[in-house]
mmCIF file of C-alpha atoms and ligand atoms in Angstrom:
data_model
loop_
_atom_site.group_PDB
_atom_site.id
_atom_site.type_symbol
_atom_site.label_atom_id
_atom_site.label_comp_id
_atom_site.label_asym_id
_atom_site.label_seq_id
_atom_site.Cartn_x
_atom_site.Cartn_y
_atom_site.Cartn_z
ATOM 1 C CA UNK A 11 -99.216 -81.869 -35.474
ATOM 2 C CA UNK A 12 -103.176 -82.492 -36.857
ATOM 3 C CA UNK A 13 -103.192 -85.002 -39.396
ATOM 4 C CA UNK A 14 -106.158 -83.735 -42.057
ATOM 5 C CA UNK A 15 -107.367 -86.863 -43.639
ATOM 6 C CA UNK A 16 -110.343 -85.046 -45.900
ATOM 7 C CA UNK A 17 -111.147 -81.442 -47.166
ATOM 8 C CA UNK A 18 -113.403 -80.976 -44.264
ATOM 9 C CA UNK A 19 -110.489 -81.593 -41.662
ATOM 10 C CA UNK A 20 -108.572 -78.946 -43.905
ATOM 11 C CA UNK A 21 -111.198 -76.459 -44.486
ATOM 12 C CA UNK A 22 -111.483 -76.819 -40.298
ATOM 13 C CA UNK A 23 -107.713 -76.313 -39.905
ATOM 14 C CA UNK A 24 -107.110 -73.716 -42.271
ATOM 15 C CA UNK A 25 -110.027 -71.186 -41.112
ATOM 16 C CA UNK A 26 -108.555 -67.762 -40.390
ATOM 17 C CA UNK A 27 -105.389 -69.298 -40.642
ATOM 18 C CA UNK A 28 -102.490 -66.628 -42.628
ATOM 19 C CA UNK A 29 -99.149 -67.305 -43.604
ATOM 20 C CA UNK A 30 -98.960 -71.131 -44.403
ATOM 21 C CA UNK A 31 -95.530 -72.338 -45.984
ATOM 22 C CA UNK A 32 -97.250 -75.385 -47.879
ATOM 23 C CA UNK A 33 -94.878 -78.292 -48.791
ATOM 24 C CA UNK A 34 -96.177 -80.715 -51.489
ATOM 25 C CA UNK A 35 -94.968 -84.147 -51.544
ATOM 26 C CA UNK A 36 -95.923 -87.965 -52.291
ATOM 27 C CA UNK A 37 -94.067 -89.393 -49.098
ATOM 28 C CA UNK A 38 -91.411 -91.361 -48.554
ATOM 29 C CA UNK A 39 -90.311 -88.621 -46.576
ATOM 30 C CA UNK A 40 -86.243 -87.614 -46.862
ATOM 31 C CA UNK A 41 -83.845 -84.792 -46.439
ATOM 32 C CA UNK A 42 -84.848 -83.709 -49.147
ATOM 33 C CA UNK A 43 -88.426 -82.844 -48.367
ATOM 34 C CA UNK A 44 -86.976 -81.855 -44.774
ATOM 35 C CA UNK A 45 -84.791 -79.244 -45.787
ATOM 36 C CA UNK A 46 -87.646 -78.058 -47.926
ATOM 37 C CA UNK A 47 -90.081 -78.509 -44.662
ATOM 38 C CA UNK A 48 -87.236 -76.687 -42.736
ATOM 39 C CA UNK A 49 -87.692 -73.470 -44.602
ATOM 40 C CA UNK A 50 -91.309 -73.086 -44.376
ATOM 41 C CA UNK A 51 -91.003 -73.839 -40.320
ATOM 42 C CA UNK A 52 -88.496 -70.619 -40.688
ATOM 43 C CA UNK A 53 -90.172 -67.865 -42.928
ATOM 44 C CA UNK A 54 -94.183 -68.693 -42.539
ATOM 45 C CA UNK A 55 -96.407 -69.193 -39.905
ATOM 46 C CA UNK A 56 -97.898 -72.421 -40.107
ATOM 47 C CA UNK A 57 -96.846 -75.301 -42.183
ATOM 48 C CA UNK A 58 -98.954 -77.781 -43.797
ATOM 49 C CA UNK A 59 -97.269 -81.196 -45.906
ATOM 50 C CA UNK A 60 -99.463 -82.525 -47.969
ATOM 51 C CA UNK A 61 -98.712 -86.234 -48.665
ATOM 52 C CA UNK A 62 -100.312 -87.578 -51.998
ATOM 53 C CA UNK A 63 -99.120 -90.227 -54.591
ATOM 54 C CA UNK A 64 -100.990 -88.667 -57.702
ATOM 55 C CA UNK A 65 -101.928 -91.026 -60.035
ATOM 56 C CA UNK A 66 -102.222 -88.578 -62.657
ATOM 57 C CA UNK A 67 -98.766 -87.552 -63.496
ATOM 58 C CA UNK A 68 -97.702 -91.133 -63.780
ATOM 59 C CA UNK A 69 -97.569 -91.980 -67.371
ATOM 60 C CA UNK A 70 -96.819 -95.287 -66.161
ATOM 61 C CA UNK A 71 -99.223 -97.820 -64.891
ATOM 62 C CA UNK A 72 -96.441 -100.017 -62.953
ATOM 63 C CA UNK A 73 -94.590 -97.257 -61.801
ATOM 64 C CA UNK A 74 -97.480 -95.510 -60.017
ATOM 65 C CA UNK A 75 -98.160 -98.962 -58.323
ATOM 66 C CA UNK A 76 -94.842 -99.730 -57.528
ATOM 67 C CA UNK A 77 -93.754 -95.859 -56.737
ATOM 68 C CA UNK A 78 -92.955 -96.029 -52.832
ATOM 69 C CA UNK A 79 -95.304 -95.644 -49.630
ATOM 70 C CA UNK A 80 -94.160 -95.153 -46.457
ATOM 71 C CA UNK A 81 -97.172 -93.219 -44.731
ATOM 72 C CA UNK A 82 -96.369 -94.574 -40.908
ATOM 73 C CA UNK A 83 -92.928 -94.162 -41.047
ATOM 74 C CA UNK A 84 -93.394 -90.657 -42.473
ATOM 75 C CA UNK A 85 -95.774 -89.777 -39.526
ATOM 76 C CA UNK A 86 -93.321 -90.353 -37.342
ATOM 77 C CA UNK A 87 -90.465 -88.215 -38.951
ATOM 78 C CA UNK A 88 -92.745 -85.388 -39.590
ATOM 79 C CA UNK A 89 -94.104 -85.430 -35.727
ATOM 80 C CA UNK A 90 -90.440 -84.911 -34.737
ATOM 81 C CA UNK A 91 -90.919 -81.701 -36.659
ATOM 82 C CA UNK A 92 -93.103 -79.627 -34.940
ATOM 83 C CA UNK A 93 -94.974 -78.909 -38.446
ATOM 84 C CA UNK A 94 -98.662 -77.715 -37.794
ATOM 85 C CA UNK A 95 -100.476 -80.109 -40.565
ATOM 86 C CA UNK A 96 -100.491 -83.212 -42.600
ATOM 87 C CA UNK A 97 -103.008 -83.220 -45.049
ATOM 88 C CA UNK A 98 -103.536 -87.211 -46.778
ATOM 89 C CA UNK A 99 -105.971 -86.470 -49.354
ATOM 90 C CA UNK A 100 -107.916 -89.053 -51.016
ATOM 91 C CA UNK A 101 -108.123 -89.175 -55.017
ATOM 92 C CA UNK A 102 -112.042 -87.815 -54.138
ATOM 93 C CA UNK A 103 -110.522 -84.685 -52.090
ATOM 94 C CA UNK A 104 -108.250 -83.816 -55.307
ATOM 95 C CA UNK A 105 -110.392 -84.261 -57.609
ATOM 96 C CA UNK A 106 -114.292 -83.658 -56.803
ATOM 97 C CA UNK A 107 -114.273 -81.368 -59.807
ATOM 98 C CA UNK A 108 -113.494 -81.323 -63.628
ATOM 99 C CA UNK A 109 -111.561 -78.712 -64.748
ATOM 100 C CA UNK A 110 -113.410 -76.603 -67.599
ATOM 101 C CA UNK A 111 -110.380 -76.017 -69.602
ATOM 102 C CA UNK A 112 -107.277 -78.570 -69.986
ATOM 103 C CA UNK A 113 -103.851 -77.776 -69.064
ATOM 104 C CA UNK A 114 -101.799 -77.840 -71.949
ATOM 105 C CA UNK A 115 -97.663 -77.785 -71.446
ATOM 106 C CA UNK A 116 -96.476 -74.837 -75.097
ATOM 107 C CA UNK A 117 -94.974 -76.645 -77.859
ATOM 108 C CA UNK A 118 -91.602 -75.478 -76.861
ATOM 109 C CA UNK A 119 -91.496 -77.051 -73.623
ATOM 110 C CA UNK A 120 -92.047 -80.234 -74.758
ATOM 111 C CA UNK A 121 -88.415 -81.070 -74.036
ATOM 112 C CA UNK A 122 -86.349 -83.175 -71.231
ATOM 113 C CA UNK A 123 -89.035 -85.157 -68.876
ATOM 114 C CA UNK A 124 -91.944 -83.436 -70.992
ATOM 115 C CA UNK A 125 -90.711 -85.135 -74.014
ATOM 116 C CA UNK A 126 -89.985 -88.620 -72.387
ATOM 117 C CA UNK A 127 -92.909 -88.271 -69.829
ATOM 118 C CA UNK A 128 -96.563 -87.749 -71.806
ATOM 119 C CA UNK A 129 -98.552 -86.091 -69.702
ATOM 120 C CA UNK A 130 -96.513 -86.275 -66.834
ATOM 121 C CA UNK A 131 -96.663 -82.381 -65.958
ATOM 122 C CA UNK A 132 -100.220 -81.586 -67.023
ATOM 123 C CA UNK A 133 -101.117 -84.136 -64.473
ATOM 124 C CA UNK A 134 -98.308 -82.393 -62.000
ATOM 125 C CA UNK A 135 -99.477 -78.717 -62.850
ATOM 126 C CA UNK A 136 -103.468 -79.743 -62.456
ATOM 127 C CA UNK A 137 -102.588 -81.449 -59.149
ATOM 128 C CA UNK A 138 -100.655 -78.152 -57.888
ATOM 129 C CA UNK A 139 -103.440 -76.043 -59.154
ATOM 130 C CA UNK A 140 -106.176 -78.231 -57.218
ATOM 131 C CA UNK A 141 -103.768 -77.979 -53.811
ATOM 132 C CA UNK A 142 -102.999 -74.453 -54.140
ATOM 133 C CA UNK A 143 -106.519 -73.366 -54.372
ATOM 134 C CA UNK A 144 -107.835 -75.509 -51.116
ATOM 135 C CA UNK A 145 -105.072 -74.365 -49.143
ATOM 136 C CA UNK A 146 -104.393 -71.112 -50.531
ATOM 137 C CA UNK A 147 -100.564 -70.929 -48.994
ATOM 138 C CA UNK A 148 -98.121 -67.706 -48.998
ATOM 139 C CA UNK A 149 -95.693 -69.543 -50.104
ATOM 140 C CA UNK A 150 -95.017 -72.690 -51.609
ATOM 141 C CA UNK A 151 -91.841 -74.584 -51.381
ATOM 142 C CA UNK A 152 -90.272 -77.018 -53.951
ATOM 143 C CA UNK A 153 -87.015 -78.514 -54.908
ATOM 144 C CA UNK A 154 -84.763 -77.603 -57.756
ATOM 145 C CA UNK A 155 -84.112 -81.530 -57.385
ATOM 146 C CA UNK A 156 -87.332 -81.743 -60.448
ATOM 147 C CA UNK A 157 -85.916 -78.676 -62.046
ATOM 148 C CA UNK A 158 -88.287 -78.594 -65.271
ATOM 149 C CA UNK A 159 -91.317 -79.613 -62.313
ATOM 150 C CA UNK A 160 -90.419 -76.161 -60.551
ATOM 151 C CA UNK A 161 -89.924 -74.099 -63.487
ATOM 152 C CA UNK A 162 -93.207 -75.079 -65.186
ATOM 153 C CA UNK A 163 -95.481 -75.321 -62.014
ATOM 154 C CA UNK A 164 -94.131 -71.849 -61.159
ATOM 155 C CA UNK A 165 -94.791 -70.697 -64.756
ATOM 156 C CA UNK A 166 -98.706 -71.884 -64.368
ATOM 157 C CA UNK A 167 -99.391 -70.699 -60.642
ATOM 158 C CA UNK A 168 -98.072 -66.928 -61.646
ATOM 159 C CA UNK A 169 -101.090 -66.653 -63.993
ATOM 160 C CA UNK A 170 -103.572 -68.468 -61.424
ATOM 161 C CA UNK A 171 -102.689 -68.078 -57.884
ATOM 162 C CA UNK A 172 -101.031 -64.914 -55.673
ATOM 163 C CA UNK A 173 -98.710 -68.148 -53.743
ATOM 164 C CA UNK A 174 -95.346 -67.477 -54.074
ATOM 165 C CA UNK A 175 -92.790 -70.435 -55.170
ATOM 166 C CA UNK A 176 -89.620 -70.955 -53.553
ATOM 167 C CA UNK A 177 -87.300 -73.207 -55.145
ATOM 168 C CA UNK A 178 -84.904 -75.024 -53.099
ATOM 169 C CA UNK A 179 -81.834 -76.497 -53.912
ATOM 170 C CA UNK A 180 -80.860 -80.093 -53.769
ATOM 171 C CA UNK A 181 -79.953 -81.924 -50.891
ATOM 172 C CA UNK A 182 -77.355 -85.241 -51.408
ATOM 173 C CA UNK A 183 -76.248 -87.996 -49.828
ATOM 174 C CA UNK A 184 -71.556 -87.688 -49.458
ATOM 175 C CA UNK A 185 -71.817 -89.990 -52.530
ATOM 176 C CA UNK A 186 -73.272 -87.055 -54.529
ATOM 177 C CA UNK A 187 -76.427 -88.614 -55.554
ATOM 178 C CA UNK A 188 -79.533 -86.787 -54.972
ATOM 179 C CA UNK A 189 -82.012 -87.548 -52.259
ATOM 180 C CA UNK A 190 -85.059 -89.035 -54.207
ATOM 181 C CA UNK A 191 -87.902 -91.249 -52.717
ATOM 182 C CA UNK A 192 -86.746 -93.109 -55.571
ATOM 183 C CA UNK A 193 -83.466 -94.501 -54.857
ATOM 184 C CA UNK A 194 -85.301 -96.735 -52.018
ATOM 185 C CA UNK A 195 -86.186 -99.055 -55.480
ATOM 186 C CA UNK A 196 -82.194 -99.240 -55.988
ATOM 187 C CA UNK A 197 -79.770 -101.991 -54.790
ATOM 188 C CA UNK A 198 -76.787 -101.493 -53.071
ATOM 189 C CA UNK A 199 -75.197 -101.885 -56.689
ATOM 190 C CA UNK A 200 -77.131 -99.471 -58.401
ATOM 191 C CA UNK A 201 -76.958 -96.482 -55.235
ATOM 192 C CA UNK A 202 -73.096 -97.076 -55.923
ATOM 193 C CA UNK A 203 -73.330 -97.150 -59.760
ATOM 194 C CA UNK A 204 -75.436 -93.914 -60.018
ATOM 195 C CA UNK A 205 -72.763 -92.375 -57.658
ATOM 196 C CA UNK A 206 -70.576 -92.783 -59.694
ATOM 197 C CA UNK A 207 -72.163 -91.600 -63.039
ATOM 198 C CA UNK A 208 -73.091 -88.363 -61.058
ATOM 199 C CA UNK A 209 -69.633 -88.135 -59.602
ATOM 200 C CA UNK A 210 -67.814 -87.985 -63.422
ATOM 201 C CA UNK A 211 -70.626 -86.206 -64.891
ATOM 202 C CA UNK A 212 -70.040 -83.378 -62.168
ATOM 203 C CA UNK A 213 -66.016 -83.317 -62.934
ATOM 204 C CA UNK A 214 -66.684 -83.113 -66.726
ATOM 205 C CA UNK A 215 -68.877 -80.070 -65.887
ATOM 206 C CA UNK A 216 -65.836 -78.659 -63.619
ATOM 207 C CA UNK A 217 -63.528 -78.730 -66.670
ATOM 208 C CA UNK A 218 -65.889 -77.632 -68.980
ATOM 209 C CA UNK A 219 -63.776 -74.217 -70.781
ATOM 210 C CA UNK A 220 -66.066 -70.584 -71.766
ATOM 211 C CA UNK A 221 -65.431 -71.950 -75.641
ATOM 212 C CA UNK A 222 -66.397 -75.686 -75.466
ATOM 213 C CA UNK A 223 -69.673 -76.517 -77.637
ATOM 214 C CA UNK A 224 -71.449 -78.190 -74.173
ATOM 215 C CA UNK A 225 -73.913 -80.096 -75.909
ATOM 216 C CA UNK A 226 -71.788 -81.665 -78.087
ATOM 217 C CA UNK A 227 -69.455 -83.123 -75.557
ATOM 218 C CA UNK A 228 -72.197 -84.252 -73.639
ATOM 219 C CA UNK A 229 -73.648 -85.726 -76.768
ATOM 220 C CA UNK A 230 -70.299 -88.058 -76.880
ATOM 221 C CA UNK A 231 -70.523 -88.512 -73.088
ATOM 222 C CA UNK A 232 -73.886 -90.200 -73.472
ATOM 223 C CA UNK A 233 -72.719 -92.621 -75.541
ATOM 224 C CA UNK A 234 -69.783 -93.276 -73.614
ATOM 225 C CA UNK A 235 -71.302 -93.390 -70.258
ATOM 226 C CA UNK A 236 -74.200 -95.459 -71.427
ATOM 227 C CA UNK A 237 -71.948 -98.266 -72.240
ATOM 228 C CA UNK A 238 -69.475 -97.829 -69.403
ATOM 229 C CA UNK A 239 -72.403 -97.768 -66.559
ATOM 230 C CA UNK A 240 -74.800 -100.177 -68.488
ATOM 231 C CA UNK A 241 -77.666 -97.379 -68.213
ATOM 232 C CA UNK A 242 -79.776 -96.094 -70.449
ATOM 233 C CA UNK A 243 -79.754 -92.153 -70.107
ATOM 234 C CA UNK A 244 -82.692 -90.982 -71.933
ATOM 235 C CA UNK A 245 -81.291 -87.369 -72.032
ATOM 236 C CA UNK A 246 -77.713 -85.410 -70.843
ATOM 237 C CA UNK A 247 -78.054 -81.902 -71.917
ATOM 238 C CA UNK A 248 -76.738 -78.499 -71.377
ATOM 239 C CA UNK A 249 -79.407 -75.581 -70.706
ATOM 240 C CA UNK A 250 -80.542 -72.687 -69.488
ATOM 241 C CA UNK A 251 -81.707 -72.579 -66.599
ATOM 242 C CA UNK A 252 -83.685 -69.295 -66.562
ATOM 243 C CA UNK A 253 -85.550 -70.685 -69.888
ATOM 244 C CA UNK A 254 -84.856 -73.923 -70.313
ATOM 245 C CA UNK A 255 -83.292 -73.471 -73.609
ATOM 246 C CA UNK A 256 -80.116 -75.442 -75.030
ATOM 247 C CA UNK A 257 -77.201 -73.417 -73.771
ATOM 248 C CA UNK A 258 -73.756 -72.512 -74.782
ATOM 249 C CA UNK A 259 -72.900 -70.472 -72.086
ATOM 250 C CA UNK A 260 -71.707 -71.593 -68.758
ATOM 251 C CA UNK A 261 -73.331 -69.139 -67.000
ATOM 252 C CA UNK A 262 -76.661 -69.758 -65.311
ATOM 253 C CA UNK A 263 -76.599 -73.100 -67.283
ATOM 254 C CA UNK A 264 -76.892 -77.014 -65.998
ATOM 255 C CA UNK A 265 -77.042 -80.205 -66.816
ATOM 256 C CA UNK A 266 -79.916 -81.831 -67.105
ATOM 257 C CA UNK A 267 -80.029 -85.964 -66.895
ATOM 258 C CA UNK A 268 -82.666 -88.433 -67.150
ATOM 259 C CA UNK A 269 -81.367 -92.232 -66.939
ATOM 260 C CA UNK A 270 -82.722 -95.490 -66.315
ATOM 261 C CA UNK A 271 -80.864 -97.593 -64.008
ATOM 262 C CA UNK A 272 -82.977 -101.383 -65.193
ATOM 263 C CA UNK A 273 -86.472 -100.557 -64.448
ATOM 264 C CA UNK A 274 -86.161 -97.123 -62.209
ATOM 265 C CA UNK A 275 -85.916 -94.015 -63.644
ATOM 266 C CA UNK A 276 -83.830 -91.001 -62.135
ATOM 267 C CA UNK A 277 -83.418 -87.316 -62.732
ATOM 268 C CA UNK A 278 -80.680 -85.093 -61.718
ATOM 269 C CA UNK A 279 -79.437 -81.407 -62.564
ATOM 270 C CA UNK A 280 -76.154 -79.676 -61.380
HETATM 271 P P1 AMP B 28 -91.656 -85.779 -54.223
HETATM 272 O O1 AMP B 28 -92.146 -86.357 -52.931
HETATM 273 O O2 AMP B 28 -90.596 -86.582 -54.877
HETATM 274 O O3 AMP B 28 -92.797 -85.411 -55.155
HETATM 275 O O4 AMP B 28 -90.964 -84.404 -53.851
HETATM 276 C C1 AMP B 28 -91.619 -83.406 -53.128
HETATM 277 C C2 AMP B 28 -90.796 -82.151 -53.164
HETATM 278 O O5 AMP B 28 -89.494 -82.408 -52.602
HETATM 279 C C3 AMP B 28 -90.553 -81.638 -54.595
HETATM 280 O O6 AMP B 28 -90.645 -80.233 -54.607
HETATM 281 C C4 AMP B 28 -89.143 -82.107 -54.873
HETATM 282 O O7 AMP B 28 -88.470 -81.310 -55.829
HETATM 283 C C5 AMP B 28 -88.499 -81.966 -53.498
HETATM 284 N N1 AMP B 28 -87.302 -82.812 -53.423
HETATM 285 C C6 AMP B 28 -87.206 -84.128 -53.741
HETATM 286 N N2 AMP B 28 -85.936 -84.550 -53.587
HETATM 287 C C7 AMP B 28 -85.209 -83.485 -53.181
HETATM 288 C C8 AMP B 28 -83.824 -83.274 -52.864
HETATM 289 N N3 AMP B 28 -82.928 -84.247 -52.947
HETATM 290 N N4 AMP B 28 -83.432 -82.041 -52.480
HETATM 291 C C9 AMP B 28 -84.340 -81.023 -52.402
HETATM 292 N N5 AMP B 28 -85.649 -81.151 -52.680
HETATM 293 C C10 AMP B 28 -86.081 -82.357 -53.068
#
């Protein structure tokens, strides 16, 4: 495994190089990312993981200084891999040029994280149009685990780039609760306490009936599991998951849920 510290190192690495599964992620390095890291090893040639906390999709001050790093440790799970190439970009790497026009997320999908998150995507989107173009994968692989991330970065790298996306579908721990560099911020309290508001939100999805006005129960079920958990869920909604719309149909349909559990925010979709 080369570990590419600059754009030079990848320019090096990458010369006559075809085929490269490219997994992006900012570290802290889980099943998540491995199952995602597993695939590329499987359908591409070479696979590069690129490990950058980008400051520009944190709307957040705090939370981009407090969002976990773990680069040694992740080193060592990722040699275990047989991958072909870390890349650690600096902030200089990413962004040695300004982009002539500014990415701008349509009025209508300024809904779930968009809506709670200013900014949050156009800083995600410019950051996967900056990697995409110096590596210039195949194919590109990303979680369904940031649903509304996949749909939208997907919808912007069509128009710009010939990689293809492949979404991936979320890994989780027995308790249910999604793998998310995240939950290393969480107690042993609060790991148990989102369990559990995962747990009853995926049985009240089970018994949901063809006829039921989704939304509206899950309307009531905010309010409800708000006070029972102590959390403040910022949105629980039913939707499409091919556009993102507000759905009343159970079929290709989830629920999407943003909640704070005190200071750290989590996302989830099932
Ligand atoms: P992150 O390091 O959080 O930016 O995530 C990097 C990539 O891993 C993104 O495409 C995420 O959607 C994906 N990912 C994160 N958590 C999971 C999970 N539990 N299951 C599958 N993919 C995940």
């Amino acid at each position: 495994m080369k570990i590419l510290l600059n754009n030079d190192d990848l320019n090096e690495a990458l010369y006559n190089v075809r085929n490269v599964g490219f997994v992006p992620t900012m570290g802290s390095i889980h099943r998540g990312h491995l199952s995602l890291i597993k695939r590329s090893l499987n359908e591409c040639n070479r696979t590069i993981v690129s490990i950058f906390v980008n400051p520009t999709q944190f709307n957040n001050k705090n939370d981009f200084k407090k969002y976990p790093r773990n680069f040694k440790n992740d080193l060592i799970i990722l040699k275990k891999l047989k991958i072909d190439f870390v890349y650690f970009p600096s902030i200089n790497d990413i962004y040695s040029y300004k982009r002539p026009t500014k990415i701008k997320i349509d009025k209508k999908n300024i809904i779930l994280c968009a809506k709670f998150r200013k900014g949050h995507f156009e800083g995600v989107i410019d950051v996967m149009d900056r990697l995409t173009g110096l590596i210039r994968p195949k194919k590109i692989f990303m979680g369904e685990k940031d649903y509304q991330q996949l749909y939208l970065v997907r919808k912007y790298l069509k128009k710009h780039h010939i990689s293809k996306i492949i979404g991936c579908k979320t890994i989780r721990e027995k308790n249910k609760l999604a793998l998310s560099s995240r939950n290393l911020l969480l107690s042993k309290t609060q790991l148990i306490k989102a369990s559990k508001l995962i747990k009853n939100l995926m049985n009240i999805k089970k018994k949901f009936k063809k006829k039921d006005n989704f939304n509206n129960i899950l309307y009531y079920k905010k309010k409800e599991l708000s006070k029972l958990y102590n959390v403040k869920i910022e949105y629980l909604e039913f939707r499409n998951i091919k556009n993102l719309k507000l759905s009343n149909k159970l079929k290709n349909s989830k629920i999407f849920l943003a909640y704070y559990l005190d200071k750290v925010r989590l996302i989830d979709n099932f």
